[in-house]
CSV table of C-alpha atoms and ligand atoms in Angstrom, one decimal:
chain,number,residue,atom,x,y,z
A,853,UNK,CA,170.6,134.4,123.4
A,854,UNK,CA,168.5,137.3,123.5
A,855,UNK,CA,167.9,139.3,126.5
A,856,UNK,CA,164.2,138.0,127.4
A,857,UNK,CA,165.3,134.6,127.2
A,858,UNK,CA,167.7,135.3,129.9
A,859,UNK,CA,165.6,137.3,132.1
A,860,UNK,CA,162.0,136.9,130.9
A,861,UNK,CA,159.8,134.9,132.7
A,862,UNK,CA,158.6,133.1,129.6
A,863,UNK,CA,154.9,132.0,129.1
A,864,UNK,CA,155.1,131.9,125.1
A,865,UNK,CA,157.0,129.9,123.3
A,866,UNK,CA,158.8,132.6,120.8
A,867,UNK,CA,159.3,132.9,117.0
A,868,UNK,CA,162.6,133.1,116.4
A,869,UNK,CA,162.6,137.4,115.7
A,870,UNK,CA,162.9,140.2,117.5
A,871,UNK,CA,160.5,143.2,116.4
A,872,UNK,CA,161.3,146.7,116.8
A,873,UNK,CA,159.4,148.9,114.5
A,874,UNK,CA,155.9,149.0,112.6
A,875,UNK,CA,154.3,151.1,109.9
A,876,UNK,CA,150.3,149.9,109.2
A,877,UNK,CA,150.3,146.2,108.3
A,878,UNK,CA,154.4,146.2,108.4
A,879,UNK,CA,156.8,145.0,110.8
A,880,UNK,CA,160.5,145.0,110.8
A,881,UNK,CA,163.0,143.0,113.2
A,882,UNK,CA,166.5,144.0,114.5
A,883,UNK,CA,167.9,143.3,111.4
A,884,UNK,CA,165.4,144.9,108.7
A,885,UNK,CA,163.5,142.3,107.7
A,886,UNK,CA,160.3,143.7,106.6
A,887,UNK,CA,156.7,141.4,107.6
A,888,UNK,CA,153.3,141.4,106.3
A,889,UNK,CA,151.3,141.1,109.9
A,890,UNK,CA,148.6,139.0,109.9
A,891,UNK,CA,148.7,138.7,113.9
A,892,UNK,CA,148.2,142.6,114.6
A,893,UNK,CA,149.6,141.9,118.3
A,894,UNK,CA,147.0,139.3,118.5
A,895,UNK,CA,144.0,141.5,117.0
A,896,UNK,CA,145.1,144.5,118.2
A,897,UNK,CA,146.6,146.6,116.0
A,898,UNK,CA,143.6,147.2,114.0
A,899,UNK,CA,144.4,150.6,112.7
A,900,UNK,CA,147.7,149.7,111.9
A,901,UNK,CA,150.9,150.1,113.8
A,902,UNK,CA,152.2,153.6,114.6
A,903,UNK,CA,149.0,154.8,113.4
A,904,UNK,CA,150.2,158.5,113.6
A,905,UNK,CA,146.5,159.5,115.0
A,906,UNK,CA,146.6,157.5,118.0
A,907,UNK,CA,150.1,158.6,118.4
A,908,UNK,CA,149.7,162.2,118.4
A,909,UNK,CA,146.7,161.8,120.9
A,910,UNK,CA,148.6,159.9,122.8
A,911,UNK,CA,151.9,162.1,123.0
A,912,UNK,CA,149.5,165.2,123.6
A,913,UNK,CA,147.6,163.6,126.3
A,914,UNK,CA,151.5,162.7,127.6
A,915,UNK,CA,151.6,166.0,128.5
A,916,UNK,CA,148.5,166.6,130.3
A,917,UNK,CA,147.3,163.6,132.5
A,918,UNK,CA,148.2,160.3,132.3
A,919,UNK,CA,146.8,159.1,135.6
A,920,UNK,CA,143.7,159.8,137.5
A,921,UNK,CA,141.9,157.2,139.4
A,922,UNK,CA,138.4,156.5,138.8
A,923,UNK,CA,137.6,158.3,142.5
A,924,UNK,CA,137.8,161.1,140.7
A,925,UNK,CA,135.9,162.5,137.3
A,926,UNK,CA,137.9,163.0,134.3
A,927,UNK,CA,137.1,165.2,131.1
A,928,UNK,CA,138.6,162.2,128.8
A,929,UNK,CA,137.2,159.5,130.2
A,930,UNK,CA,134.3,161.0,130.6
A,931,UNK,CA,134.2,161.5,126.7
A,932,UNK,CA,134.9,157.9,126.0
A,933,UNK,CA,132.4,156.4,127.9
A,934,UNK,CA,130.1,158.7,126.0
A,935,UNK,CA,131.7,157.5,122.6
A,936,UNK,CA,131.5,153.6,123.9
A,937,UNK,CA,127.5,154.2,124.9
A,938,UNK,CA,127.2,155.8,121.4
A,939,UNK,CA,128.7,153.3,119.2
A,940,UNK,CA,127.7,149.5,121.1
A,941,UNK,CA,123.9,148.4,120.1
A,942,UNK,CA,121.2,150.1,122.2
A,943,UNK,CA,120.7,148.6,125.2
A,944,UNK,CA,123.7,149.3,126.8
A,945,UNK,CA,124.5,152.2,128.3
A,946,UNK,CA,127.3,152.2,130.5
A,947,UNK,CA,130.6,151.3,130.8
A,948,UNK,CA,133.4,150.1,133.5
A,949,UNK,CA,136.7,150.6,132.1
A,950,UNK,CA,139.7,148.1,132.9
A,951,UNK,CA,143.3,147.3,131.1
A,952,UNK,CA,142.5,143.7,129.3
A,953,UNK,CA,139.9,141.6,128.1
A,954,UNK,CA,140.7,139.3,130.3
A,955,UNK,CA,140.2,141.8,133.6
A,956,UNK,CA,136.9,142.6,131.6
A,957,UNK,CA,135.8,139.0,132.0
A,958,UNK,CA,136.8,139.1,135.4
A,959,UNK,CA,134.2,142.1,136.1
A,960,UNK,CA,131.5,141.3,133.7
A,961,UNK,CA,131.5,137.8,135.8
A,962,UNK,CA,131.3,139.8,138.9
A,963,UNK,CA,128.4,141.8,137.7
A,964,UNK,CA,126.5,138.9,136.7
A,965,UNK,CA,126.7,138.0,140.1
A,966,UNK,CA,125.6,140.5,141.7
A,967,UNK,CA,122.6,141.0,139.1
A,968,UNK,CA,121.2,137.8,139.5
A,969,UNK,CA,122.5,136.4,143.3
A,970,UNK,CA,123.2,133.2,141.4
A,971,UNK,CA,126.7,131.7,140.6
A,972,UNK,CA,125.9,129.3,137.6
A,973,UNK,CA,127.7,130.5,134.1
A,974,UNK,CA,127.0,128.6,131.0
A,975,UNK,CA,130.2,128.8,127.8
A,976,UNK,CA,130.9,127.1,125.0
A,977,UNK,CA,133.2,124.6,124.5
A,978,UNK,CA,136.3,126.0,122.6
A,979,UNK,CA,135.6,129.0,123.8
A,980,UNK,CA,138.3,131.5,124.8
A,981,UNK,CA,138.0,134.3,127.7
A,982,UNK,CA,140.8,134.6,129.2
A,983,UNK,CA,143.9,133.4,131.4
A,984,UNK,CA,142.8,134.7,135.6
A,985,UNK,CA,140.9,132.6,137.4
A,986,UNK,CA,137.7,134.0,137.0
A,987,UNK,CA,137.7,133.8,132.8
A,988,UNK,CA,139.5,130.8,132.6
A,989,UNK,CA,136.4,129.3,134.8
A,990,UNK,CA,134.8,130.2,131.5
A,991,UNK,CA,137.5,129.3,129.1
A,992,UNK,CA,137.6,125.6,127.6
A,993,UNK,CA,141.0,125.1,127.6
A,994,UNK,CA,144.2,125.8,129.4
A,995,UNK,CA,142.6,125.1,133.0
A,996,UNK,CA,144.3,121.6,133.4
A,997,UNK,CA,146.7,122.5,135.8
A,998,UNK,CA,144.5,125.2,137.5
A,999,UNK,CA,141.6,123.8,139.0
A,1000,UNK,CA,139.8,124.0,141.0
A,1001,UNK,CA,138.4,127.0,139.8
A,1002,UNK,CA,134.9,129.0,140.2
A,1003,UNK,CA,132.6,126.4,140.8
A,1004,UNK,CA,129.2,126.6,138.4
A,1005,UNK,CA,131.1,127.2,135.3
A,1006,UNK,CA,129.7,124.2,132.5
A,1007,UNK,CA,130.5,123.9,129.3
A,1008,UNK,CA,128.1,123.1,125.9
A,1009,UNK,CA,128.7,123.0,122.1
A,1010,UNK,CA,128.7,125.9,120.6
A,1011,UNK,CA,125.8,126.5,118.3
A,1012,UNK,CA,124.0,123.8,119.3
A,1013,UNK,CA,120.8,125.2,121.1
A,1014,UNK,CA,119.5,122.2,122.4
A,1015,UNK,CA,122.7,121.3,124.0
A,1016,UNK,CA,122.5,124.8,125.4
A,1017,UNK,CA,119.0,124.6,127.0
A,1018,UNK,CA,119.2,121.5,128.5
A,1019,UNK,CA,122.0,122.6,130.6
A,1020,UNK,CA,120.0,125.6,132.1
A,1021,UNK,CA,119.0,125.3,135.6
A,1022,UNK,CA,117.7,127.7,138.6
A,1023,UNK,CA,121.3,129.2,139.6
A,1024,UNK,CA,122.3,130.1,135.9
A,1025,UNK,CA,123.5,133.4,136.0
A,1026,UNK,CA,124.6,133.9,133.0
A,1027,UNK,CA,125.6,132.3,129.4
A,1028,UNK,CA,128.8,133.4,128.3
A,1029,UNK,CA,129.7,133.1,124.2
A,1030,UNK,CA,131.9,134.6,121.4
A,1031,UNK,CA,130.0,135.7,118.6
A,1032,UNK,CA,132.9,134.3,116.6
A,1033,UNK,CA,135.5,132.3,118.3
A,1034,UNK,CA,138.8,133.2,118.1
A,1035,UNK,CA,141.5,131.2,119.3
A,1036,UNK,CA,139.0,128.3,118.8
A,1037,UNK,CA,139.7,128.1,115.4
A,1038,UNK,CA,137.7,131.6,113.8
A,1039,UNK,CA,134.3,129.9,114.0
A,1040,UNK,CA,131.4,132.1,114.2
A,1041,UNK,CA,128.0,131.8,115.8
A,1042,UNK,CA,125.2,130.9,113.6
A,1043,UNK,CA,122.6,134.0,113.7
A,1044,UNK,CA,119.3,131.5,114.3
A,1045,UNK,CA,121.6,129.9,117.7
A,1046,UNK,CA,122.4,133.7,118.5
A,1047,UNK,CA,119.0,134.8,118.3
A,1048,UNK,CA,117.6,131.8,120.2
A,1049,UNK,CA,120.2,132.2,122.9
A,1050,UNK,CA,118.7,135.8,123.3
A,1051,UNK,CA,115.2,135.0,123.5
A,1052,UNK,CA,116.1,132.0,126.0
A,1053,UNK,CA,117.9,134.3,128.6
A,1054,UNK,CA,115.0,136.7,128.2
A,1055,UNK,CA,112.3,134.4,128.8
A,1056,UNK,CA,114.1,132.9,131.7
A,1057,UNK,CA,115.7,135.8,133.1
A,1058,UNK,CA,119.2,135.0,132.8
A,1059,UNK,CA,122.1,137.3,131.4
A,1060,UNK,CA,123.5,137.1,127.8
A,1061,UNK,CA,127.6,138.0,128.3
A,1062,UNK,CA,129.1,138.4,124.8
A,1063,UNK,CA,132.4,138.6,124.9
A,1064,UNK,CA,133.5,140.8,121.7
A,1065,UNK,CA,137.4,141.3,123.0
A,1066,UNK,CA,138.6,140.0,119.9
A,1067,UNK,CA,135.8,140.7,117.2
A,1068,UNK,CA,134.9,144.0,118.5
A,1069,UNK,CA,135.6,147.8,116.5
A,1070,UNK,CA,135.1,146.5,113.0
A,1071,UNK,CA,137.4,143.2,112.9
A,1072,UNK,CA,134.6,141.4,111.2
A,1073,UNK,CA,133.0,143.8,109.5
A,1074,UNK,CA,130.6,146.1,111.7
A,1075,UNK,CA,131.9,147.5,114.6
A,1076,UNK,CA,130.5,144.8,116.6
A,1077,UNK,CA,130.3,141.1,115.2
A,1078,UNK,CA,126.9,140.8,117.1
A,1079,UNK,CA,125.3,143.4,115.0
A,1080,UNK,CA,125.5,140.8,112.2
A,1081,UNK,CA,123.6,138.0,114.8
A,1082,UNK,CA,120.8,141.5,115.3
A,1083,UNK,CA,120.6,141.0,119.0
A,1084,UNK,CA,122.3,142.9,122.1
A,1085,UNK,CA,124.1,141.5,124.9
A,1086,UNK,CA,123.4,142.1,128.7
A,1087,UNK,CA,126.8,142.4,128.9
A,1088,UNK,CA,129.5,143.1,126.3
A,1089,UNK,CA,133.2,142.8,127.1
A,1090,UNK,CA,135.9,144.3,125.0
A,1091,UNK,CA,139.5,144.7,125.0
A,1092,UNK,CA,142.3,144.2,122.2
A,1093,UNK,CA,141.8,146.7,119.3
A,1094,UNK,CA,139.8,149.7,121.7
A,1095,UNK,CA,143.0,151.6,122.1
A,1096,UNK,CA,145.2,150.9,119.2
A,1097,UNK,CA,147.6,149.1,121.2
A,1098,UNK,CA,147.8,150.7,124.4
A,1099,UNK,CA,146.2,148.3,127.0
A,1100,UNK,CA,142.8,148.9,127.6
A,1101,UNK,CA,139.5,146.9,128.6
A,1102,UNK,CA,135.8,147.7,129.0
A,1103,UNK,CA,132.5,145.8,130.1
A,1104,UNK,CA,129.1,147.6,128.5
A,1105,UNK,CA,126.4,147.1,130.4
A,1106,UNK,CA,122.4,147.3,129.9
A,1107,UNK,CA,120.0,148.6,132.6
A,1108,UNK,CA,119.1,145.4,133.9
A,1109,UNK,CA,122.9,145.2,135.8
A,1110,UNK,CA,123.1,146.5,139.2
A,1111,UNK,CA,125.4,149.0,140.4
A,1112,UNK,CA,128.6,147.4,142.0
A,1113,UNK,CA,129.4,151.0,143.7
A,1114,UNK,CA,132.3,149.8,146.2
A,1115,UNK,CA,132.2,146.3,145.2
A,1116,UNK,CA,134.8,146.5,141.9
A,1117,UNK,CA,137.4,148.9,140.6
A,1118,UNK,CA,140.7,149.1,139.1
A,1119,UNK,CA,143.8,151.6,139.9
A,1120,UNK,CA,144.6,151.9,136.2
A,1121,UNK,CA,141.2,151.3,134.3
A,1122,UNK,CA,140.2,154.0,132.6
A,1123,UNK,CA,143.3,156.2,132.6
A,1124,UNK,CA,143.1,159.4,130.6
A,1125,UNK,CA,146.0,157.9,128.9
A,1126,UNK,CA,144.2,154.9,127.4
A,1127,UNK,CA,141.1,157.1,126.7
A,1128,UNK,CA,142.9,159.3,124.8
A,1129,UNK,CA,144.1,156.8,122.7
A,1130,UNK,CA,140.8,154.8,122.4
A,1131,UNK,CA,139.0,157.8,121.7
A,1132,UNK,CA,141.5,158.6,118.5
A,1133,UNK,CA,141.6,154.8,117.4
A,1134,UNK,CA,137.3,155.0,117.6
A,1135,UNK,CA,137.3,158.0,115.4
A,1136,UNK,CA,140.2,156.6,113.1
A,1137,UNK,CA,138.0,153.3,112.8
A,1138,UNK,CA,135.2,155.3,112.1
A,1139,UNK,CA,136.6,158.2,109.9
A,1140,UNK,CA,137.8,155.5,107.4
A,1141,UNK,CA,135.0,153.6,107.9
A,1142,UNK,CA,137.1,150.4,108.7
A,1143,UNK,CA,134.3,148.1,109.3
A,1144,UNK,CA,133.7,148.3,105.3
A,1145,UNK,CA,137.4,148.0,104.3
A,1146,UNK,CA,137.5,144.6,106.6
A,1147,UNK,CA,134.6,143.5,104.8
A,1148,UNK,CA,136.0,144.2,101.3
A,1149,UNK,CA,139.5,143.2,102.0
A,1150,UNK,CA,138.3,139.6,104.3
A,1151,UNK,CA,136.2,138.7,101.2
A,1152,UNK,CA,139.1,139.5,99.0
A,1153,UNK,CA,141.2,137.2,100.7
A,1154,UNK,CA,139.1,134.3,101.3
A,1155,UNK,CA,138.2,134.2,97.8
A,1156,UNK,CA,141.4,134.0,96.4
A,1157,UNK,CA,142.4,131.3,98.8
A,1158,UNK,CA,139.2,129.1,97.6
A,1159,UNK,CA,139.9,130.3,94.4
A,1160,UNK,CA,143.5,128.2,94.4
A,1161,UNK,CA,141.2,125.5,95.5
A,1162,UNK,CA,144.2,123.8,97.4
A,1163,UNK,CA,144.2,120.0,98.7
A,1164,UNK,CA,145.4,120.5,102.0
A,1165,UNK,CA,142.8,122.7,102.8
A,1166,UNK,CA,139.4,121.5,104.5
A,1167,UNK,CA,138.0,124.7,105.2
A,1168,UNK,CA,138.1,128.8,104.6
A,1169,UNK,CA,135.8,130.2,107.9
A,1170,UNK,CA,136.1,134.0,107.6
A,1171,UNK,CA,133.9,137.2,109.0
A,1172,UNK,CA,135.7,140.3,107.7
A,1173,UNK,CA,139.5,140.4,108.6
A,1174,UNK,CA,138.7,137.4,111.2
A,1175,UNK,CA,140.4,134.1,108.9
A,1176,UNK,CA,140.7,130.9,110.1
A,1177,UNK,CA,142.1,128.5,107.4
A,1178,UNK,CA,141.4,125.0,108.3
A,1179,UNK,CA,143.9,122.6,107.1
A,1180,UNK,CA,143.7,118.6,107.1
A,1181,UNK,CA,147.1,118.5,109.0
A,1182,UNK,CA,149.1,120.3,111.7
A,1183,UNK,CA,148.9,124.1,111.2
A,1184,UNK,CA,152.2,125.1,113.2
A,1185,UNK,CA,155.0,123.8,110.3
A,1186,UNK,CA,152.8,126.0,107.8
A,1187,UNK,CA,153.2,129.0,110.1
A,1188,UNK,CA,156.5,128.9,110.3
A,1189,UNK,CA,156.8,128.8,106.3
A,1190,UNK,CA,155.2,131.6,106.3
A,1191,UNK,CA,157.5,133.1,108.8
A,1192,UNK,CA,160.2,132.1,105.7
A,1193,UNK,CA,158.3,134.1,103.8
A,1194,UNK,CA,158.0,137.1,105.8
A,1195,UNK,CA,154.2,136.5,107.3
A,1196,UNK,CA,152.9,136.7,110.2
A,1197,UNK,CA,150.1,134.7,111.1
A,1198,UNK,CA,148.3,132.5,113.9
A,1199,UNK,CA,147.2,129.5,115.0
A,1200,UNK,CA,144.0,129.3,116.5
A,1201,UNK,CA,144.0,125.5,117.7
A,1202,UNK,CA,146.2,122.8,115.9
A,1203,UNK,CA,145.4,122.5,112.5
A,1204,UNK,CA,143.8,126.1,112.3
A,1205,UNK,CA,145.8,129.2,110.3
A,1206,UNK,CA,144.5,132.5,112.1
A,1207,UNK,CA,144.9,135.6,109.8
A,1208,UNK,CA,143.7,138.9,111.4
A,1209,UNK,CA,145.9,141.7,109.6
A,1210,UNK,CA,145.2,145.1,111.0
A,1211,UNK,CA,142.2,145.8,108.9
A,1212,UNK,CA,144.4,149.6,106.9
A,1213,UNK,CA,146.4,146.6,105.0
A,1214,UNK,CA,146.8,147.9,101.7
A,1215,UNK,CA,145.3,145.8,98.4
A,1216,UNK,CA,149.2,145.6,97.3
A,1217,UNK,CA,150.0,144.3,100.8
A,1218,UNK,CA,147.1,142.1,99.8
A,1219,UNK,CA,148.3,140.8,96.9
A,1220,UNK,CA,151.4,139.9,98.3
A,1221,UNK,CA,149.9,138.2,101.5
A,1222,UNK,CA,147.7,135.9,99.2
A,1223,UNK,CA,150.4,134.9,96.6
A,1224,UNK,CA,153.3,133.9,99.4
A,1225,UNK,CA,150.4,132.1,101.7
A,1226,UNK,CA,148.9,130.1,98.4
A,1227,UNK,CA,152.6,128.8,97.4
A,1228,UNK,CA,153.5,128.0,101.0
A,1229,UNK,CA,150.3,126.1,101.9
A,1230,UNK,CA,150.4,124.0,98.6
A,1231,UNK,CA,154.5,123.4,98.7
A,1232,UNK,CA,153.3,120.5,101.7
A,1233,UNK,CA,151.6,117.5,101.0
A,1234,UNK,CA,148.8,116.2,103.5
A,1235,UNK,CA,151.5,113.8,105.1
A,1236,UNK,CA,152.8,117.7,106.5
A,1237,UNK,CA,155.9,116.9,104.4
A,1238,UNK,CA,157.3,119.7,102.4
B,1292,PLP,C1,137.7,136.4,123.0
B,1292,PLP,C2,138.7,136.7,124.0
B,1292,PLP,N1,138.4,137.0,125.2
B,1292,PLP,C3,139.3,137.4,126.1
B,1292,PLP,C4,140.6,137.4,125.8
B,1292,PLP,C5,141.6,137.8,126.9
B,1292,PLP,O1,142.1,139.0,126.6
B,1292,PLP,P1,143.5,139.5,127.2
B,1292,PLP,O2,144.6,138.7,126.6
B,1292,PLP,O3,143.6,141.0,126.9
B,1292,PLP,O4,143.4,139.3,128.7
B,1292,PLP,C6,141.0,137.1,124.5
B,1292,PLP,C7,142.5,137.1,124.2
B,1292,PLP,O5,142.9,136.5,123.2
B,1292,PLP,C8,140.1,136.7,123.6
B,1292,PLP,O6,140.4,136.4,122.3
């Protein structure tokens, strides 16, 4: 029995390994077995595990600071919130600084409120924001045995604009979407439903809250998925890869959101820890110009798995190093063949394959990933019998 079965209070069920080391897109577990990792933490490790940048900054900032609370001004956080402004689309220019993307659901849900005074949020069924009570108000699923939660939340297809408009009313705050939705099942927006979602919130003075926790800094190919939809959020949440592992969240926000001076905050967000190590995982991204290599490397993938052209496969939906696999049976017995075969990988509902590798996997990592996920997927037959 390992230890965190005896004494963890367990929300996951596990896979059957314990990991204790990484190197880029490799794992090993306790007894040296080396992975391809197609889950990057759960689309976090996007410049790779032990990325020895992020490690140095954060070892040197060790030494100098690791807490400060936001009552005070800080020299690194100041300089991230500078890089953030910098590097999200245009219109937003500042940034409150938490520890998760689901904390940055919680405040960007907050700020809506106070913008507007109304309570209404619009999201998308399937969509995915976030376990506390606030975000998972706005999540589709995994609210059965929760409610009631926040009143005003409803729920619409995604990419279906009519849908969407005719369940606007006078106390919508705020629409709330994924540019590609992650958990799911890797579907992305279409950029006409994007771009009509925009002009709708414009003309009727309502927020647009993209939620880019799992497709922000270059998972899909730019180093935010809605610079491929060419429109900018009110409010843009992100969390997973910002800090190369070490926990971090942030909300971006345009002009048009009021101050919440007193009304919000957060002991840790925006330690000089976690800036130092988002600042370093922003310039890594950007120094090896990341966004391009996912692009490259998702198309790479994708095509060699339409290329094998395999019968239990439905559907390939990819952006960059976002992959869903759609299969026409049960995805879990796949993923743990995979395991067999030493890869990691997701699933993103239940008949949905997630891949989201930290976007420095090598083209011989690559080639390895493609060949051992094309025999595994066509050793079953559509009954799900191997
Ligand atoms: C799109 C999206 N939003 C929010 C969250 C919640 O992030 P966290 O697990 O850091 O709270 C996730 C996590 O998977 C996510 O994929």
């Amino acid at each position: 029995m390992y230890l965190e079965q005896r004494y963890g209070f367990e929300v996951y069920p596990k896979r059957d390994i314990v990991i204790v080391r990484g190197e880029g897109a490799l794992l090993w577990d306790d007894q040296g077995t080396e992975f391809i990792d197609c889950a990057s933490g759960i689309g976090v490790a996007s410049v790779g595990h032990a990325n020895p940048v992020v490690a140095k900054a954060i070892a040197d900032q060790s030494q100098v600071l690791i807490t400060c609370p936001g009552i005070f001004y800080n020299d690194v956080r100041g300089v991230l919130l500078e890089k953030l402004v910098s590097i999200t689309p245009p219109g937003l220019s500042r940034a409150f600084l938490c520890n998760s993307g689901t904390e940055a659901m919680e405040a960007a849900l907050k700020f809506a409120r106070i913008t507007t005074g109304k309570t209404g949020f619009i999201s998308a069924m399937r969509g995915f924001h976030g376990r506390t009570m606030g975000a998972l108000s706005a999540t589709y699923k995994y609210r059965d045995d929760f409610e009631p939660l926040l009143p005003g939340h409803k729920f619409v297809p995604f990419n279906n604009f009519k849908k969407l408009c005719g369940a606007l009313d006078d106390d919508t705050a705020a629409i709330v979407l994924e540019v590609v939705q992650g958990e799911g099942g890797v579907r992305p927006a279409d950029k006409s439903y994007m771009q009509s979602v925009r002009r709708v919130c414009d003309e009727k003075n309502i927020l647009l809250i993209l939620d880019e926790v799992q497709t922000g800094f270059a998972r899909t190919g730019r180093m935010f998925a809605c610079e491929h939809m060419e429109i900018c959020p009110d409010i843009m949440t992100l969390a997973k890869a910002i800090a190369g592992g070490v926990p971090m969240g942030a909300v971006m926000c345009s002009n048009r959101i009021s101050s919440s001076l007193g009304k919000h905050g957060s002991t840790f967000g925006g330690n000089p820890l976690a800036c130092a190590a988002a600042l370093a995982t922003i310039g890594y991204i950007e120094e090896h110009k990341l966004g391009d290599q996912a692009t490259e490397k998702g198309r790479m993938i994708r095509e060699y798995i339409d290329a094998a052209s395999l019968p239990c496969v439905r559907e390939v939906r990819q952006m960059g190093l976002s992959i869903g696999i759609e299969l026409k049976m049960k995805a879990r017995p796949v993923i743990e063949a995979l395991l067999e075969k030493n890869i990691l990988a997701l699933p993103a509902g239940p008949t949905v394959i997630r891949l989201l590798p930290p976007l420095v996997i090598t083209h011989d990592q690559i080639d390895r990933l493609v060949r051992r996920l094309v025999e595994t997927i066509s050793a079953f037959r559509l009954s799900g019998d191997k």
